[in-house]
mmCIF file of C-alpha atoms in Angstrom:
data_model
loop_
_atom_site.group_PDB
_atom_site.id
_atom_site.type_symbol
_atom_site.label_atom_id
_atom_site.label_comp_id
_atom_site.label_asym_id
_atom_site.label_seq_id
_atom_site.Cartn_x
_atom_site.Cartn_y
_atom_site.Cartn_z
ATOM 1 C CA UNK A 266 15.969 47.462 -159.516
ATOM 2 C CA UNK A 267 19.475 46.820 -157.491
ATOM 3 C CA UNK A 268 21.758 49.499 -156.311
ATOM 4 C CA UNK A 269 25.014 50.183 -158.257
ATOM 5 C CA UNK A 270 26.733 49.318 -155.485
ATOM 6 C CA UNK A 271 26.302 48.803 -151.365
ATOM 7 C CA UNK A 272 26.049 52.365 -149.697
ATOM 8 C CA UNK A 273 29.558 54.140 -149.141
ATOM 9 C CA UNK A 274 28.646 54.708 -145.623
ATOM 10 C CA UNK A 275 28.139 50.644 -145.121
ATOM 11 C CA UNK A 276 31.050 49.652 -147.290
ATOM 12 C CA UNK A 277 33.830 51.810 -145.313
ATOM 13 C CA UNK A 278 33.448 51.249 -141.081
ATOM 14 C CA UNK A 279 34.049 54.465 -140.316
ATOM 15 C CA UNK A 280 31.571 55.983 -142.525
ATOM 16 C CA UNK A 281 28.599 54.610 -140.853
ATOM 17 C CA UNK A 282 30.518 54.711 -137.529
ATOM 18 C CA UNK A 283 30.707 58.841 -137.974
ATOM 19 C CA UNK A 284 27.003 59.152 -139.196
ATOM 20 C CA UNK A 285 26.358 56.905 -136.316
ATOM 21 C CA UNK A 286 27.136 59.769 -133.802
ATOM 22 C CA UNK A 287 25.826 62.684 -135.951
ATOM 23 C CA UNK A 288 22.322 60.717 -135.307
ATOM 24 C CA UNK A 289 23.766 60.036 -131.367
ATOM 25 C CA UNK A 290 24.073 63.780 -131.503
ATOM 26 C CA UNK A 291 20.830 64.182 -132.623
ATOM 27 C CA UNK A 292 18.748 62.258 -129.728
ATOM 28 C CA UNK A 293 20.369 64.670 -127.747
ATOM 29 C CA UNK A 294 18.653 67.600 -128.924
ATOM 30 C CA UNK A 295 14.843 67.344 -127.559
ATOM 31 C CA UNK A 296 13.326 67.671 -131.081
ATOM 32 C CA UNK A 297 10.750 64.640 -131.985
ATOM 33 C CA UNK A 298 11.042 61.933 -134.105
ATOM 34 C CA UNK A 299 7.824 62.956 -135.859
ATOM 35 C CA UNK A 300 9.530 66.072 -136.327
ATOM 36 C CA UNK A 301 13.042 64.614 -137.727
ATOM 37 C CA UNK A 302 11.149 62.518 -140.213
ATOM 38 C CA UNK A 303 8.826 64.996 -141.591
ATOM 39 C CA UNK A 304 11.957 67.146 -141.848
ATOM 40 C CA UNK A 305 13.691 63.871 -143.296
ATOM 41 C CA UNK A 306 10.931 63.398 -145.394
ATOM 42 C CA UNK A 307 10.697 67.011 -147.168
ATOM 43 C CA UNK A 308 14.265 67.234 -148.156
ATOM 44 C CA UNK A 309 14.221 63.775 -149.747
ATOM 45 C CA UNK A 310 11.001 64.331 -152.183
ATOM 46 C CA UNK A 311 12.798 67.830 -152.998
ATOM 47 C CA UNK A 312 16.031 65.465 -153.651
ATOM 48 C CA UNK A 313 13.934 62.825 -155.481
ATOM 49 C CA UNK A 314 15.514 60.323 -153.236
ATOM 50 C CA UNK A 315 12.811 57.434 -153.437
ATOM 51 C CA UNK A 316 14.824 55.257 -151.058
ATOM 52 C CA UNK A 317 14.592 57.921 -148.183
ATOM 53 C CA UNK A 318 11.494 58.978 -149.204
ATOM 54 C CA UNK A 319 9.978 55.178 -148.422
ATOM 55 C CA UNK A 320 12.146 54.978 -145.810
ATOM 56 C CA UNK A 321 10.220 58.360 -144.158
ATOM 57 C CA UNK A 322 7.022 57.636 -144.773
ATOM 58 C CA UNK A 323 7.221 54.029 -143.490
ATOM 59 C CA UNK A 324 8.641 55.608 -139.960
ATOM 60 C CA UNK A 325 6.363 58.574 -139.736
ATOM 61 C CA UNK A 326 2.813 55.482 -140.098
ATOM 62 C CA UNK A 327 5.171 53.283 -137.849
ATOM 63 C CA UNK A 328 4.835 56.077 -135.146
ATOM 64 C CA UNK A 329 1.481 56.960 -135.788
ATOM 65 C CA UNK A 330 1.466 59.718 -138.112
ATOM 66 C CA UNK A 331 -1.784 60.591 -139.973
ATOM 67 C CA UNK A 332 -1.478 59.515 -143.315
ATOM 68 C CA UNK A 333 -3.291 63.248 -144.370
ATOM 69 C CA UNK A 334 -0.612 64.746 -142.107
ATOM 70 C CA UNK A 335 2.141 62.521 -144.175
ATOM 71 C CA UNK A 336 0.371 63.290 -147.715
ATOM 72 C CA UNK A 337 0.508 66.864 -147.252
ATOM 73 C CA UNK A 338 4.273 67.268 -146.790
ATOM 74 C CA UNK A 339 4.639 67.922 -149.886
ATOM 75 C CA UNK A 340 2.352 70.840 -150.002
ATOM 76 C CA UNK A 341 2.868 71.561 -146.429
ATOM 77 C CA UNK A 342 2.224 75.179 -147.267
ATOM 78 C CA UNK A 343 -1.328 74.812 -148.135
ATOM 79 C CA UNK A 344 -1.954 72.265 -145.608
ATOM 80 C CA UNK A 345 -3.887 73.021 -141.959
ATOM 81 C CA UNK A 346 -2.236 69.741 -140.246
ATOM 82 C CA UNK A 347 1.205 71.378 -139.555
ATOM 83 C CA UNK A 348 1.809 73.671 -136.282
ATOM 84 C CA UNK A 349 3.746 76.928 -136.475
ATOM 85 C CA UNK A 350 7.261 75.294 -135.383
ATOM 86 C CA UNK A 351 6.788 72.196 -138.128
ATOM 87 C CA UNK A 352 6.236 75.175 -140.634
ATOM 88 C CA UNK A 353 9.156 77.194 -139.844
ATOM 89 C CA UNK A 354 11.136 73.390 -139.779
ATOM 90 C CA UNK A 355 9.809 73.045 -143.223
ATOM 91 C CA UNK A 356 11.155 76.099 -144.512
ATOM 92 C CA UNK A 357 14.312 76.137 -142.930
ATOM 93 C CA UNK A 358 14.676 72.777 -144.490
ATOM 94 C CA UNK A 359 13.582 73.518 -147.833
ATOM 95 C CA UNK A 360 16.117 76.536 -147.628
ATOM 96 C CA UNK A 361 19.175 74.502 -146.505
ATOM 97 C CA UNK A 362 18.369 71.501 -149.057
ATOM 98 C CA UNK A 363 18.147 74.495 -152.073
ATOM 99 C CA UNK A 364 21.084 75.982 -151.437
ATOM 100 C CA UNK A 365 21.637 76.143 -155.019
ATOM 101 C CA UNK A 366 18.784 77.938 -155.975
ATOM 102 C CA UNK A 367 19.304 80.685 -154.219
ATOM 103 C CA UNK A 368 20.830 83.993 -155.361
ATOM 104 C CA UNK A 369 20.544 85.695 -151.829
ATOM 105 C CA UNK A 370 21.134 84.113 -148.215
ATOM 106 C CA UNK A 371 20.719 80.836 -148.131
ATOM 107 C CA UNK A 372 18.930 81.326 -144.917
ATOM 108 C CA UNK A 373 17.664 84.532 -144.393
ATOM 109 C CA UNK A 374 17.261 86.664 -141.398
ATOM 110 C CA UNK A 375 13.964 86.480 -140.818
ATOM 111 C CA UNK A 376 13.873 82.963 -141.309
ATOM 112 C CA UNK A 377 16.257 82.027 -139.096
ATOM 113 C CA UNK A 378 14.341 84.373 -136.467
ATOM 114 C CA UNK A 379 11.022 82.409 -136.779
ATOM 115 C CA UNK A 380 12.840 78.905 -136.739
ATOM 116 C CA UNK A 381 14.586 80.693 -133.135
ATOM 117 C CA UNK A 382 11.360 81.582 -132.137
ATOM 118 C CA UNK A 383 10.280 78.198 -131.896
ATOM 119 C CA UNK A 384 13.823 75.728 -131.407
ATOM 120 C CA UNK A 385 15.954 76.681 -128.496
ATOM 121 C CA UNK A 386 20.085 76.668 -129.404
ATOM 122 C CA UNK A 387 19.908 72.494 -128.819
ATOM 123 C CA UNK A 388 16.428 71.511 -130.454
ATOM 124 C CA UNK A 389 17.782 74.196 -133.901
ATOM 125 C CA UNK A 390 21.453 72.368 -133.877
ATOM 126 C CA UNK A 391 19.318 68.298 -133.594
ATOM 127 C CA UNK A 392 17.224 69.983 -136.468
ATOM 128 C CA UNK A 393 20.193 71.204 -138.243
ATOM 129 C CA UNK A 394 21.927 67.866 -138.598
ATOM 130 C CA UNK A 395 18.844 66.242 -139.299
ATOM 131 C CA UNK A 396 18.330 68.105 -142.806
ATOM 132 C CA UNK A 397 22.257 67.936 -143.303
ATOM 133 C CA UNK A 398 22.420 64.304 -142.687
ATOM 134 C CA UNK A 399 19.281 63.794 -145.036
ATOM 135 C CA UNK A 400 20.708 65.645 -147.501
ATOM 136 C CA UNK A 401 23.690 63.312 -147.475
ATOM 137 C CA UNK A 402 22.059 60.292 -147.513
ATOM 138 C CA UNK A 403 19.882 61.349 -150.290
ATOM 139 C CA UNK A 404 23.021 62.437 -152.627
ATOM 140 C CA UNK A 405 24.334 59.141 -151.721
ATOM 141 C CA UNK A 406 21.529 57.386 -152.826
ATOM 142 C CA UNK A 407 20.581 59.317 -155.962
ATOM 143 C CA UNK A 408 24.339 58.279 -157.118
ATOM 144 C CA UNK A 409 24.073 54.303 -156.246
ATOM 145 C CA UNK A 410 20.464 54.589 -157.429
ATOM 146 C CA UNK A 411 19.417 52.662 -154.217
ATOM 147 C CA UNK A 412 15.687 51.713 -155.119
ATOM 148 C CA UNK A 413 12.953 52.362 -152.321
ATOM 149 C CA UNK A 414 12.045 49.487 -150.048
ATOM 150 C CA UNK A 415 15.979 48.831 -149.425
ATOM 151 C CA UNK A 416 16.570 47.765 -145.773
ATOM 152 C CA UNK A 417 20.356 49.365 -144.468
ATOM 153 C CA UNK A 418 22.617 47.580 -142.345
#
């Protein structure tokens, strides 16, 4: 399967040279990279993005995630492997990715007081731009229909 066409982001400079520093921006907030890709990895199987999806799972075993841990994110709700900040991570992302399917906030109160409880103002904004910047890439892909496996850059 080939891509419709090369990734917007790659095809205009300044594209990838903006999403560049969002992910700058991001390494500057404390929060793990086993954290950013399990967060990465959530919104893009709720996306259907098989390209970011491949792409998350492939970084999470490359640092030395569990593959039960990276199974279960899916079902992360069910799941013992996840600590009390990755759970309120996983909701806040699934919140923010289904903005659509809400009828009330998008992010409630009391979610956004757990996710506090756990992220200081720096670690929430680095987790903030990660799901935003996920859910980009995984509307960009889903309209090229990039395939999984596809190296960027």
């Amino acid at each position: 399967m080939k891509a419709r066409m090369t990734n917007p982001a790659f095809v205009l400079p300044d594209g990838i040279k903006g999403i560049g520093a969002i992910f700058k921006a991001i390494d500057q907030g404390g929060i793990s990279l086993e954290l950013r890709e399990i967060v990465g990895l959530r919104a893009s199987q709720i996306n259907g993005c098989s390209a970011c999806v491949h792409s998350h799972v492939q970084n999470l075993r490359k640092a030395g995630e569990s593959e039960e841990r990276i199974g279960a994110v899916a079902a992360w709700r069910e799941a013992p492997y996840f600590t009390d900040a990755e759970r309120a991570a996983l909701q806040l992302t699934e919140s923010v990715t289904r903005l659509a399917d809400r009828s009330d906030e998008a992010v409630p109160d009391a979610l956004w007081d757990e996710v506090a409880d756990h992220f200081d103002e720096k670690e929430l904004s680095a987790l903030i731009l990660v799901i935003g910047v996920t859910n980009l890439f995984n509307r960009l892909n889903a309209t090229i229909k990039e395939p999984a496996g596809t190296t960027w850059g």
